[in-house]
Tab-separated table of C-alpha atoms in Angstrom:
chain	number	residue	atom	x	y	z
M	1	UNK	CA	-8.123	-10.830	3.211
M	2	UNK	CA	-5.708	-8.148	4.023
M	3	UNK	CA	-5.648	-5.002	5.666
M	4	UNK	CA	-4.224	-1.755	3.346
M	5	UNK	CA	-3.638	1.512	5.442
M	6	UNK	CA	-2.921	4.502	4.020
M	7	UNK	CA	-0.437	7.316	6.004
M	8	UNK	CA	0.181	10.685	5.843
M	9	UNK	CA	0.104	12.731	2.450
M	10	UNK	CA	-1.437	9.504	0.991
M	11	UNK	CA	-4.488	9.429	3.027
M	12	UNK	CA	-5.249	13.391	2.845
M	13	UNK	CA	-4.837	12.433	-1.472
M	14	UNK	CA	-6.926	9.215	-1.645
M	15	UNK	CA	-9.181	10.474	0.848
M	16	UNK	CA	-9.287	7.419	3.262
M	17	UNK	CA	-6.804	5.994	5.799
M	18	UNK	CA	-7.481	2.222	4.897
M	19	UNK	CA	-9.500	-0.720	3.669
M	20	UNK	CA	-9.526	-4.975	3.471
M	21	UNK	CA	-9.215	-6.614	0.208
M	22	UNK	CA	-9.132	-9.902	-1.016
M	23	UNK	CA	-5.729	-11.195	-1.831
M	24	UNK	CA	-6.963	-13.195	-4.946
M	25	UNK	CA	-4.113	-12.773	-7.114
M	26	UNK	CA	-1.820	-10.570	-5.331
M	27	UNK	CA	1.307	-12.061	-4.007
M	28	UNK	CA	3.653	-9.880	-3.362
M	29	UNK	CA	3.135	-5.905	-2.535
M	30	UNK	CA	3.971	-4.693	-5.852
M	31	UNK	CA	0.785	-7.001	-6.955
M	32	UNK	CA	-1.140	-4.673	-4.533
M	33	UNK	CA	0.122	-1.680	-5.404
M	34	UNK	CA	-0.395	-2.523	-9.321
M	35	UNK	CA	-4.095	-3.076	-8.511
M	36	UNK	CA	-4.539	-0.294	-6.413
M	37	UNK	CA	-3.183	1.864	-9.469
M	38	UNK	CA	-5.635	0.178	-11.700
M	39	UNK	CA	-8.329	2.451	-9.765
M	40	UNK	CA	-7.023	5.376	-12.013
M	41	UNK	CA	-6.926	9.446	-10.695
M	42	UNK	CA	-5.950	10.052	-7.251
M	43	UNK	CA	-4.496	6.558	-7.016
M	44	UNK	CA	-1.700	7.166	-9.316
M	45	UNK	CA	0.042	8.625	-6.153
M	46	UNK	CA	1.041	5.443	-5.035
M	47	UNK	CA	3.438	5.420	-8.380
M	48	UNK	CA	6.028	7.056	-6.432
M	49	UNK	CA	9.380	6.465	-6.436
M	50	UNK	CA	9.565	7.367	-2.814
M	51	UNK	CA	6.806	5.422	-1.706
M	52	UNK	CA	7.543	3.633	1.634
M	53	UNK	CA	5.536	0.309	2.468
M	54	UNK	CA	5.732	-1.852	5.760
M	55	UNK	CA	3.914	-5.687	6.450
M	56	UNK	CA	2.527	-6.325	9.394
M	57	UNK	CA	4.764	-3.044	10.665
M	58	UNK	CA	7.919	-4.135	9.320
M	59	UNK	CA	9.559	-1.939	6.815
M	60	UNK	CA	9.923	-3.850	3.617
M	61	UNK	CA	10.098	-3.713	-0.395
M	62	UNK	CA	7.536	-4.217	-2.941
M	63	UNK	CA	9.131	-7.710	-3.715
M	64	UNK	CA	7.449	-8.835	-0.368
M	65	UNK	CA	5.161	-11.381	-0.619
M	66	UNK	CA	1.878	-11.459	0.509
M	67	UNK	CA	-0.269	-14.167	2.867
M	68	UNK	CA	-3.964	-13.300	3.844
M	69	UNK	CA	-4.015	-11.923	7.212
M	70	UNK	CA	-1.178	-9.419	6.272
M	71	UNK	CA	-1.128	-5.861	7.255
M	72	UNK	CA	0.269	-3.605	4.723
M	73	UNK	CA	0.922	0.449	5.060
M	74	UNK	CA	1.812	2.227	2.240
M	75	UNK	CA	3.211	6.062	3.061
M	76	UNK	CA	5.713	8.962	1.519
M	77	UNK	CA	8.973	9.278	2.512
M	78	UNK	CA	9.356	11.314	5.246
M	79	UNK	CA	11.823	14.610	5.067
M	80	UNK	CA	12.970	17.294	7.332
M	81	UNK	CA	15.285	19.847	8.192
C-alpha cells in the first residue's frame, strides 16, 4: 500500500488531496503516475512537464522506485515574482 497526496493546483483539479493504493505493479513513480492517468479527464493534469513529485518528503524523479509503505506527493511547480 502507498500513500498518494495531491498539492496545490492538483488537488483544487482532481478534487481530492490524497488516497492509498495498492502497489501491485507499480515500481517506480512514473508506474504511478501512468496509472493514475489511466483514470482519464481531470487526471490528465498529472501529464505535466512541470510536475514535481517527492517520496516519503524527499524531492525526487519519476525514475524512483517504489516499496509499499512509501509516501508519494505529486504537485506543480511553484513560480513567483
Amino acid at each position: 500500500m502507498i500513500r498518494v497526496q495531491y498539492f496545490a493546483r492538483y488537488r483544487e483539479v482532481l478534487g481530492v488531496d490524497g488516497e492509498q493504493l495498492q502497489r501491485a505493479a507499480m515500481t517506480s513513480l512514473d508506474d504511478l503516475r501512468r496509472h493514475l492517468l489511466n483514470r482519464g479527464g481531470v487526471w490528465q493534469v498529472l501529464a505535466e512537464q512541470n510536475l514535481m513529485c517527492a517520496r516519503n518528503q524527499e524531492l525526487c524523479g519519476l525514475e524512483t522506485e517504489l516499496v509499499d509503505g512509501d509516501e508519494v506527493a505529486f504537485f506543480p511547480t511553484v513560480t513567483g515574482g
